[in-house]
């Protein structure tokens, strides 16, 4: 919080003794937070669907889990992308990293009989290496991260295709479910939590049954837990630790930060490694969930992550933003992406619908934020 | 596409005895195929573009009519007792997939809808579940490729609903073959790509040696894979034939 409020222009009032030690009321502080706009956008989109999808199953427990799951997977990479963007850099290789990480998990496990935990560790190690290379290249060359990571967008996707074609002759590797039994590490990325609670609720008749006659919701998918957990940790790091301040400082003005002793290079390298790790978490969740890996997985996810972060109120130029905002951005994305199926709109218009809704959400965010700034 | 254009152009310039080309894009490849046939090079198109290749002088097409295959899938589903169905299109704008879906919708004569999704498996799975919860009378699901088939199968298995629906897909993968063998999936449509590679080479060989060539297009698909022949197909696919 500290670096945020200090970067805002303080109100100019000559009567007050010193504006810097003036106490800011809570509501004014809340209004100047970057996630405020995203919250307003979320409310707007929710309101739209409550009207447009009324009488459908969208806001039943099953419908909610349905769109939350889509939001959660995006939210996991959006959290990391938000930290990196606040730190002043982009990572366009996230989507390709998802594809590569999936292949790195599936091939050793399915083709070479590795235990899954070892394959997952291999994927995380490779991700760490990729993030480290990305960060170092950006630091050493001074090139925009946009270009460096765009190179890795192609390299990593190409590696995923090349490696899996070379070793298996295919681009899709299935049969992972058979390797998941009894693997404690893989269990972290699969299944549902609170299943007992939900079956109890179903037994009480609180949850309806679906088209197949099963209780609509059997538990909370683990991806949602990861999403909320990562968002909470990222928010804590940003607002309550020195490292969080370093991130804001590196993105705000790297030179000034360096001069005041912030290890800008190390901060950026660690942030690039975090985005690659988040892509690997995404890949683990999806591979364990679907039971297969595919070289095409994660296509365009880097852009979706950036969209979610920007909807969440972060600045593309760095130094400003929040993890909660990114989570709300991902939520809006999930709501819109799944919501169309309940509105009865012909799905030929799916992408138009998605684009228009996202644009409206961003415009509304922007409008609300401006209003909030004026309110001072 | 521009890369393929260059490669085909180079192939034509080397003045071969015959040209086999996958005619994926009329605008990009039409001119080059015309040039080849003008120079007396016999051209056989494979896999896609069968409906337009002749305009540019191609001798014949070896492949599957996607539209016809979609229509036959619809007919087969109706024979199995499906009244209403949905076609999951994971890549709108891909000509081949759109034709498959159009044929399917036509075959169902207004009783089927298209469900457009993205590539993402979680989004595909959740879209299918959301759609079925809203359309409780739909009993048949067709996916247009392996990418969408596996998430759809997963949704059905999670709900224990594989027997409740008639499930079908285009194209084969190990997971799909397994599902067919177990009876989770009802049929898969194979365009028998092995034949698309094998036959045109035979034809051109005959043409070069003796001037012999079949008079019409050769439809290599749809070949239907069901529970009965799944085991055999699994064996052949391990040898790379299917």
XYZ file of C-alpha atoms in Angstrom:
618
model
C 0.000 0.000 0.000
C 2.729 2.427 0.974
C 4.360 2.763 -2.434
C 0.971 3.086 -4.060
C -0.460 5.894 -2.057
C 2.825 7.765 -2.190
C 2.846 7.617 -5.991
C -0.557 9.311 -6.177
C -0.585 13.080 -6.529
C -1.712 14.379 -3.145
C -4.506 16.962 -2.971
C -3.393 20.576 -3.150
C -4.795 22.569 -0.296
C -2.729 25.452 1.024
C -4.545 25.823 4.364
C -3.368 22.415 5.643
C 0.029 22.423 7.408
C 1.731 19.584 5.549
C -0.099 17.360 3.090
C 2.384 14.520 3.479
C 1.434 13.764 7.060
C -2.237 14.446 6.507
C -4.408 11.456 7.393
C -6.245 10.095 4.387
C -9.732 8.764 5.176
C -10.224 5.060 4.579
C -12.774 5.475 1.792
C -10.464 7.778 -0.152
C -7.661 5.270 0.137
C -9.978 2.521 -1.084
C -11.099 4.616 -4.041
C -7.542 5.152 -5.233
C -6.676 1.436 -5.269
C -6.050 0.025 -8.759
C -8.535 -2.813 -8.273
C -11.431 -0.434 -7.690
C -12.149 -0.114 -11.412
C -11.979 -3.887 -11.846
C -14.443 -4.335 -9.024
C -16.821 -1.924 -10.744
C -16.322 -3.800 -14.037
C -17.023 -7.120 -12.316
C -20.244 -5.756 -10.862
C -21.263 -4.460 -14.291
C -20.577 -7.780 -16.033
C -22.296 -9.713 -13.251
C -25.322 -7.442 -13.501
C -25.406 -7.965 -17.269
C -25.479 -11.743 -16.926
C -27.926 -11.754 -14.025
C -30.315 -10.003 -16.434
C -29.324 -11.646 -19.732
C -29.006 -15.175 -18.341
C -31.878 -15.025 -15.877
C -33.767 -18.262 -15.489
C -30.806 -20.303 -16.736
C -28.320 -22.370 -14.804
C -25.536 -19.804 -14.839
C -25.815 -18.788 -11.201
C -26.601 -22.200 -9.765
C -23.718 -23.771 -7.799
C -22.728 -25.796 -10.881
C -22.820 -22.815 -13.184
C -20.697 -20.818 -10.757
C -18.072 -23.541 -10.416
C -18.174 -23.868 -14.202
C -17.110 -20.284 -14.890
C -14.905 -20.022 -11.796
C -12.834 -22.934 -13.059
C -12.168 -21.167 -16.353
C -11.398 -17.941 -14.462
C -9.131 -19.782 -12.024
C -6.811 -21.221 -14.664
C -6.417 -17.830 -16.293
C -6.140 -16.171 -12.886
C -3.118 -18.278 -11.956
C -1.032 -16.971 -14.851
C -2.593 -13.499 -14.594
C -1.316 -13.153 -11.006
C 2.258 -13.745 -12.128
C 1.792 -11.584 -15.208
C 0.495 -8.796 -12.937
C 3.575 -8.874 -10.708
C 5.819 -8.845 -13.775
C 3.880 -6.012 -15.394
C 4.040 -3.961 -12.188
C 7.766 -4.674 -12.311
C 7.792 -3.048 -15.739
C 8.120 -6.077 -18.036
C 6.017 -8.389 -20.225
C 6.167 -12.111 -20.718
C 4.730 -13.241 -24.038
C 6.126 -16.747 -23.650
C 3.610 -17.807 -20.961
C 1.266 -19.566 -23.379
C 4.044 -21.502 -25.075
C 5.527 -22.386 -21.685
C 2.179 -24.002 -20.819
C 2.411 -26.186 -23.912
C 6.044 -27.113 -23.268
C 5.542 -27.807 -19.552
C 2.663 -30.170 -20.367
C 4.859 -32.094 -22.793
C 7.727 -32.205 -20.263
C 5.379 -33.750 -17.707
C 3.651 -36.190 -20.046
C 6.539 -37.648 -22.036
C 8.806 -38.747 -19.148
C 5.813 -40.159 -17.255
C 4.022 -41.939 -20.091
C 6.873 -42.892 -22.414
C 9.721 -43.493 -19.967
C 7.894 -44.567 -16.838
C 9.115 -41.766 -14.576
C 7.054 -41.226 -11.449
C 4.849 -38.182 -12.008
C 6.425 -36.142 -9.209
C 9.797 -36.415 -10.925
C 8.299 -35.365 -14.270
C 6.593 -32.394 -12.614
C 9.865 -31.384 -10.944
C 11.588 -31.606 -14.336
C 8.960 -29.274 -15.820
C 9.381 -26.804 -12.964
C 13.177 -26.873 -13.312
C 12.972 -26.205 -17.042
C 10.469 -23.404 -16.393
C 12.851 -21.865 -13.880
C 15.617 -22.008 -16.442
C 13.443 -20.408 -19.121
C 12.430 -17.611 -16.756
C 16.062 -17.092 -15.748
C 17.168 -16.869 -19.394
C 14.303 -14.481 -20.222
C 15.203 -12.232 -17.289
C 18.910 -12.261 -17.982
C 18.475 -11.535 -21.676
C 16.249 -8.568 -20.874
C 18.723 -7.315 -18.246
C 21.896 -7.836 -20.263
C 20.713 -6.607 -23.660
C 18.393 -3.843 -22.494
C 16.007 -4.911 -25.275
C 12.274 -4.583 -24.570
C 10.966 -7.734 -22.891
C 8.208 -7.652 -25.495
C 10.744 -8.681 -28.163
C 12.826 -11.083 -26.076
C 9.826 -13.039 -24.838
C 8.210 -12.947 -28.285
C 11.251 -14.899 -29.430
C 10.615 -17.408 -26.667
C 6.951 -17.593 -27.637
C 8.108 -19.276 -30.850
C 11.083 -21.137 -29.377
C 9.118 -22.803 -26.581
C 6.158 -23.722 -28.802
C 8.598 -25.090 -31.349
C 10.437 -27.065 -28.671
C 7.151 -28.562 -27.474
C 6.282 -29.710 -30.993
C 9.831 -30.745 -31.873
C 10.466 -32.748 -28.699
C 7.158 -34.599 -28.757
C 7.374 -35.387 -32.487
C 10.956 -36.575 -32.058
C 10.282 -38.821 -29.070
C 6.736 -40.035 -29.728
C 5.867 -39.105 -33.330
C 2.710 -37.414 -32.060
C 1.701 -33.994 -30.826
C -0.758 -35.263 -28.241
C 0.171 -37.548 -25.357
C -2.560 -39.197 -23.334
C -2.845 -41.818 -20.616
C -1.630 -39.712 -17.689
C -4.517 -40.625 -15.408
C -3.066 -44.128 -15.059
C 0.140 -42.667 -13.596
C -1.594 -40.457 -11.078
C -2.587 -43.129 -8.549
C -0.794 -42.677 -5.267
C 1.371 -39.803 -6.432
C 1.155 -37.230 -3.658
C 2.737 -34.480 -5.701
C 0.357 -34.934 -8.639
C -2.533 -34.935 -6.162
C -1.743 -31.296 -5.377
C -2.836 -30.430 -8.901
C -5.879 -32.622 -9.362
C -9.312 -33.299 -8.049
C -11.620 -31.305 -5.844
C -11.632 -30.103 -2.274
C -14.477 -29.973 0.227
C -16.207 -32.884 -1.522
C -17.658 -34.047 1.793
C -19.332 -30.716 2.378
C -20.904 -30.739 -1.059
C -22.221 -34.292 -0.883
C -23.711 -33.410 2.502
C -25.359 -30.356 0.933
C -26.688 -32.506 -1.901
C -28.066 -34.999 0.626
C -29.857 -32.116 2.344
C -31.441 -31.283 -0.993
C -29.707 -27.926 -1.244
C -28.013 -28.693 -4.511
C -29.999 -29.635 -7.584
C -29.070 -32.433 -9.929
C -27.771 -31.978 -13.455
C -28.599 -33.406 -16.879
C -27.105 -36.750 -15.846
C -28.896 -36.904 -12.511
C -25.759 -36.292 -10.423
C -25.450 -33.587 -7.806
C -24.564 -30.468 -9.766
C -21.452 -29.744 -7.742
C -19.355 -32.400 -6.064
C -16.588 -30.140 -4.788
C -14.445 -27.128 -5.482
C -11.891 -27.820 -8.240
C -8.369 -27.546 -6.903
C -7.512 -24.953 -9.552
C -9.777 -22.466 -7.774
C -7.859 -23.046 -4.529
C -4.552 -22.451 -6.330
C -5.946 -19.267 -7.855
C -7.148 -17.821 -4.555
C -3.973 -18.927 -2.770
C -1.625 -17.390 -5.345
C -3.641 -14.167 -5.422
C -3.481 -13.917 -1.615
C 0.270 -14.581 -1.501
C 0.966 -12.143 -4.345
C -1.125 -9.449 -2.641
C 0.711 -9.975 0.633
C 4.087 -9.819 -1.111
C 3.154 -6.646 -2.987
C 1.706 -4.751 -0.052
C 3.440 -6.054 3.046
C 7.020 -6.958 2.140
C 10.111 -4.976 1.076
C 10.279 -7.184 -2.004
C 6.837 -5.887 -2.977
C 8.117 -2.332 -2.763
C 11.091 -3.308 -4.914
C 8.673 -4.578 -7.583
C 6.769 -1.277 -7.630
C 10.042 0.658 -7.660
C 11.612 -1.422 -10.470
C 8.570 -0.859 -12.645
C 8.063 2.776 -11.720
C 11.571 4.014 -12.426
C 14.261 1.380 -12.714
C 17.124 3.876 -12.590
C 15.900 5.675 -9.516
C 15.265 2.319 -7.882
C 18.766 1.109 -8.688
C 20.247 4.314 -7.302
C 18.388 3.819 -4.047
C 19.757 0.317 -3.699
C 16.951 -1.861 -5.088
C 18.409 -4.989 -6.760
C 16.413 -4.343 -9.945
C 18.061 -7.119 -11.974
C 17.398 -9.779 -9.394
C 13.810 -8.589 -8.939
C 13.148 -8.838 -12.682
C 14.784 -12.243 -13.064
C 12.739 -13.613 -10.173
C 9.550 -12.191 -11.697
C 10.263 -13.822 -15.056
C 10.875 -17.098 -13.231
C 7.567 -16.673 -11.412
C 5.619 -16.255 -14.680
C 7.249 -19.405 -16.053
C 6.398 -21.256 -12.816
C 2.814 -20.053 -12.972
C 2.586 -21.354 -16.556
C 3.848 -24.705 -15.272
C 1.241 -24.734 -12.486
C -1.385 -24.063 -15.171
C 0.026 -26.921 -17.252
C 0.058 -29.310 -14.257
C -3.564 -28.533 -13.442
C -4.682 -29.008 -17.024
C -2.626 -32.153 -17.643
C -3.840 -33.819 -14.434
C -7.378 -32.710 -15.193
C -7.629 -33.806 -18.836
C -5.197 -36.707 -18.513
C -3.360 -35.613 -21.628
C -0.863 -33.080 -22.890
C -1.018 -31.382 -26.255
C 1.546 -29.139 -27.921
C -1.182 -26.615 -28.763
C -2.177 -26.070 -25.117
C -1.967 -22.542 -23.796
C -2.307 -20.944 -27.227
C -2.934 -17.187 -26.824
C -2.963 -17.498 -23.021
C -0.208 -14.878 -22.754
C -2.559 -12.337 -24.298
C -5.495 -13.411 -22.131
C -3.267 -12.990 -19.063
C -2.254 -9.491 -20.142
C -5.908 -8.616 -20.805
C -6.876 -9.836 -17.336
C -4.088 -7.783 -15.740
C -5.049 -4.629 -17.638
C -8.751 -5.081 -16.851
C -7.509 -5.382 -13.280
C -6.235 -1.823 -13.408
C -2.506 -2.304 -13.965
C -0.623 0.104 -16.209
C 1.085 -1.350 -19.295
C 4.028 0.920 -18.496
C 4.655 -0.653 -15.084
C 4.835 0.575 -11.521
C 1.110 0.409 -10.850
C -1.344 -2.443 -10.472
C -2.530 -5.164 -8.135
C -2.888 -8.912 -7.866
C -6.491 -8.668 -6.681
C -7.222 -6.600 -9.777
C -5.739 -9.338 -11.953
C -7.915 -11.909 -10.193
C -11.000 -9.773 -10.880
C -9.863 -9.394 -14.498
C -9.651 -13.173 -14.797
C -13.079 -13.478 -13.185
C -14.572 -11.097 -15.766
C -12.934 -13.113 -18.522
C -14.307 -16.402 -17.171
C -17.772 -14.908 -16.672
C -17.950 -13.626 -20.227
C -16.404 -16.709 -21.833
C -18.833 -19.126 -20.184
C -21.719 -16.689 -19.900
C -22.420 -16.590 -23.617
C -23.621 -20.196 -23.530
C -26.429 -19.167 -21.173
C -27.539 -16.070 -23.041
C -28.774 -17.958 -26.090
C -26.616 -15.867 -28.433
C -25.630 -17.856 -31.529
C -22.055 -18.976 -30.858
C -21.000 -17.785 -34.322
C -20.757 -14.413 -32.544
C -18.723 -15.774 -29.671
C -15.550 -13.774 -30.281
C -17.390 -10.541 -31.068
C -19.303 -10.971 -27.831
C -16.125 -11.703 -25.862
C -14.275 -8.729 -27.328
C -17.138 -6.284 -26.824
C -17.711 -7.362 -23.226
C -14.004 -7.065 -22.372
C -13.792 -3.653 -23.995
C -16.882 -2.453 -22.135
C -15.411 -3.752 -18.876
C -12.125 -1.891 -19.447
C -13.860 1.329 -20.468
C -16.085 1.172 -17.430
C -13.060 0.481 -15.169
C -11.289 3.469 -16.601
C -14.331 5.687 -16.172
C -14.794 4.639 -12.546
C -11.120 5.156 -11.761
C -11.154 8.656 -13.229
C -14.274 9.482 -11.207
C -12.566 8.176 -8.097
C -9.483 10.310 -8.688
C -11.628 13.406 -9.198
C -13.542 12.674 -6.025
C -10.583 13.871 -4.025
C 0.533 -20.510 -46.257
C 2.984 -18.233 -48.027
C 5.714 -20.748 -47.216
C 3.687 -23.575 -48.732
C 3.053 -21.416 -51.776
C 6.800 -21.003 -52.276
C 7.467 -24.702 -51.797
C 4.826 -25.750 -54.327
C 6.093 -23.128 -56.741
C 9.604 -24.528 -56.415
C 8.274 -28.050 -56.942
C 6.508 -26.996 -60.151
C 9.622 -25.233 -61.402
C 11.625 -28.461 -61.085
C 9.302 -29.848 -63.824
C 8.300 -33.188 -62.247
C 6.378 -36.055 -63.876
C 3.475 -35.376 -61.574
C 2.429 -33.261 -58.596
C 0.520 -34.298 -55.478
C -0.607 -31.372 -53.390
C -2.906 -30.754 -50.461
C -5.115 -28.002 -51.871
C -5.813 -26.172 -48.641
C -6.274 -22.677 -50.009
C -7.715 -21.912 -53.421
C -6.483 -18.326 -53.529
C -2.936 -19.171 -52.588
C -2.435 -22.354 -54.600
C -4.892 -22.089 -57.532
C -2.562 -20.048 -59.722
C 0.383 -22.394 -59.163
C -1.634 -25.531 -59.873
C -2.891 -23.867 -63.070
C 0.695 -23.179 -64.078
C 1.634 -26.807 -63.477
C -1.245 -28.169 -65.538
C -0.505 -25.640 -68.306
C 2.987 -27.088 -68.454
C 1.569 -30.584 -68.842
C 2.273 -31.763 -65.289
C -0.565 -34.025 -64.065
C -1.817 -32.794 -60.673
C -3.638 -34.839 -58.040
C -4.984 -32.991 -55.020
C -5.305 -34.713 -51.666
C -6.928 -34.168 -48.283
C -8.687 -30.878 -48.898
C -9.952 -28.687 -51.710
C -11.633 -31.435 -53.741
C -14.594 -29.256 -54.651
C -12.566 -26.534 -56.390
C -9.330 -28.191 -57.559
C -10.712 -29.133 -60.989
C -11.182 -25.493 -61.918
C -7.419 -25.247 -62.059
C -6.904 -28.354 -64.144
C -6.251 -30.902 -61.393
C -6.938 -34.422 -62.684
C -8.582 -35.832 -59.617
C -8.930 -35.543 -55.861
C -8.155 -38.153 -53.251
C -9.752 -37.313 -49.939
C -12.860 -36.992 -47.922
C -15.651 -34.589 -48.632
C -15.908 -32.956 -45.229
C -19.450 -31.802 -45.870
C -20.556 -35.272 -46.975
C -18.821 -36.861 -43.974
C -20.605 -34.511 -41.580
C -23.910 -35.364 -43.237
C -23.263 -39.085 -42.946
C -22.386 -38.642 -39.279
C -25.775 -36.983 -38.778
C -27.551 -39.801 -40.604
C -25.750 -42.410 -38.537
C -26.653 -40.649 -35.308
C -30.293 -40.439 -36.316
C -30.288 -44.157 -37.106
C -29.052 -44.671 -33.535
C -32.119 -42.841 -32.299
C -30.853 -39.313 -31.702
C -33.465 -36.603 -32.233
C -31.467 -33.506 -31.287
C -27.723 -33.019 -31.435
C -24.913 -30.513 -31.055
C -21.703 -30.051 -33.009
C -18.726 -28.689 -31.045
C -16.602 -26.487 -33.314
C -13.289 -25.657 -31.636
C -11.927 -23.591 -34.513
C -14.466 -21.574 -36.413
C -13.035 -20.242 -39.649
C -11.166 -23.457 -40.398
C -12.799 -24.368 -43.718
C -12.594 -28.117 -43.184
C -14.141 -27.993 -39.709
C -16.868 -25.588 -40.807
C -17.821 -27.904 -43.682
C -17.965 -30.904 -41.342
C -20.270 -28.968 -39.047
C -22.422 -27.589 -41.885
C -22.916 -31.098 -43.262
C -23.875 -32.354 -39.822
C -26.394 -29.557 -39.276
C -27.835 -30.139 -42.751
C -28.131 -33.861 -42.045
C -30.080 -33.116 -38.890
C -32.352 -30.764 -40.783
C -32.725 -28.067 -38.139
C -32.516 -30.332 -35.113
C -28.840 -29.682 -34.417
C -26.900 -26.635 -33.314
C -23.305 -25.535 -33.493
C -21.443 -24.819 -30.254
C -18.382 -22.682 -30.961
C -15.565 -22.811 -28.435
C -11.881 -21.984 -28.123
C -8.949 -24.417 -28.207
C -8.682 -24.580 -24.447
C -9.648 -28.034 -23.105
C -11.113 -26.709 -19.854
C -13.183 -24.160 -21.744
C -14.379 -26.851 -24.172
C -15.351 -29.224 -21.364
C -17.164 -26.588 -19.343
C -18.901 -25.237 -22.440
C -20.251 -28.712 -23.227
C -21.510 -29.124 -19.655
C -23.075 -25.649 -19.642
C -24.725 -26.286 -23.011
C -26.181 -29.641 -21.968
C -27.546 -28.207 -18.741
C -29.381 -25.611 -20.809
C -30.493 -27.983 -23.592
C -31.746 -31.056 -21.791
C -33.257 -32.642 -24.923
C -29.937 -32.906 -26.783
C -28.779 -36.525 -26.936
C -26.072 -36.545 -29.587
C -22.668 -34.820 -29.499
C -20.234 -34.561 -32.396
C -16.748 -33.122 -31.971
C -14.766 -32.105 -35.029
C -11.340 -33.323 -33.967
C -9.303 -34.991 -31.254
C -8.631 -31.663 -29.550
C -12.300 -31.297 -28.608
C -13.152 -34.994 -28.353
C -11.062 -35.693 -25.270
C -12.446 -32.877 -23.066
C -15.967 -33.815 -24.205
C -15.331 -37.454 -23.254
C -13.964 -36.308 -19.920
C -17.094 -34.288 -19.185
C -19.244 -37.323 -19.970
C -17.126 -39.680 -17.857
C -17.123 -37.344 -14.878
C -20.898 -37.310 -15.006
C -21.144 -41.019 -15.713
C -23.212 -40.048 -18.725
C -21.443 -41.803 -21.589
C -24.346 -44.226 -22.060
C -26.914 -41.479 -21.946
C -25.542 -39.759 -25.047
C -24.520 -40.793 -28.520
C -20.963 -39.531 -28.811
C -19.042 -39.196 -32.040
C -15.981 -37.443 -33.341
C -13.904 -36.795 -36.411
C -10.344 -38.151 -36.450
C -8.575 -40.683 -34.264
C -6.215 -40.590 -31.318
C -5.123 -43.282 -28.850
C -7.581 -41.889 -26.286
C -10.466 -41.938 -28.762
C -9.691 -45.490 -29.864
C -9.657 -46.602 -26.249
C -13.000 -44.914 -25.657
C -14.424 -46.651 -28.738
C -13.160 -50.028 -27.575
C -14.692 -49.522 -24.125
C -17.963 -48.370 -25.676
C -17.773 -44.887 -24.111
C -17.781 -43.368 -27.571
C -20.091 -44.609 -30.301
C -18.242 -43.898 -33.505
C -15.329 -41.969 -34.935
C -14.915 -40.804 -38.500
C -11.602 -41.616 -40.081
C -10.669 -40.030 -43.390
C -8.114 -42.826 -43.901
C -5.202 -40.536 -44.530
C -2.865 -43.427 -45.245
C -4.780 -43.960 -48.495
C -4.479 -40.262 -49.293
C -0.726 -40.650 -49.287
C -0.573 -44.076 -50.916
C -3.132 -43.937 -53.742
C -2.026 -40.768 -55.575
C 1.540 -42.069 -55.817
C 0.218 -45.320 -57.321
C -1.998 -43.383 -59.727
C 0.773 -41.107 -60.932
C 3.102 -44.058 -61.335
C 0.536 -45.774 -63.546
C -0.039 -42.542 -65.441
C 3.658 -41.990 -66.092
C 4.217 -45.596 -67.166
C 1.041 -46.420 -69.093
C -1.065 -43.270 -69.248
C -3.685 -44.834 -66.946
C -5.678 -42.725 -64.497
C -9.019 -43.190 -62.697
C -11.792 -41.115 -64.219
C -13.204 -39.651 -61.035
C -12.357 -38.473 -57.547
C -11.555 -41.067 -54.933
C -13.374 -40.590 -51.617
C -11.111 -42.096 -48.927
C -13.600 -41.310 -46.195
C -15.689 -41.265 -44.183
C -14.518 -44.540 -42.737
C -16.388 -45.301 -39.566
C -14.596 -46.771 -36.558
C -16.850 -48.364 -33.948
C -16.509 -50.748 -31.049
C -16.420 -53.698 -33.490
C -13.322 -52.651 -35.415
C -11.584 -50.519 -32.782
C -9.161 -53.263 -31.735
C -8.009 -53.801 -35.306
C -7.589 -50.082 -35.846
C -5.529 -49.774 -32.653
C -3.147 -52.421 -33.995
C -2.860 -50.704 -37.370
C -2.413 -47.284 -35.852
C 0.582 -48.574 -33.936
C 2.084 -49.399 -37.313
C 1.200 -45.921 -38.532
C -1.361 -47.113 -41.095
C -4.399 -45.590 -39.415
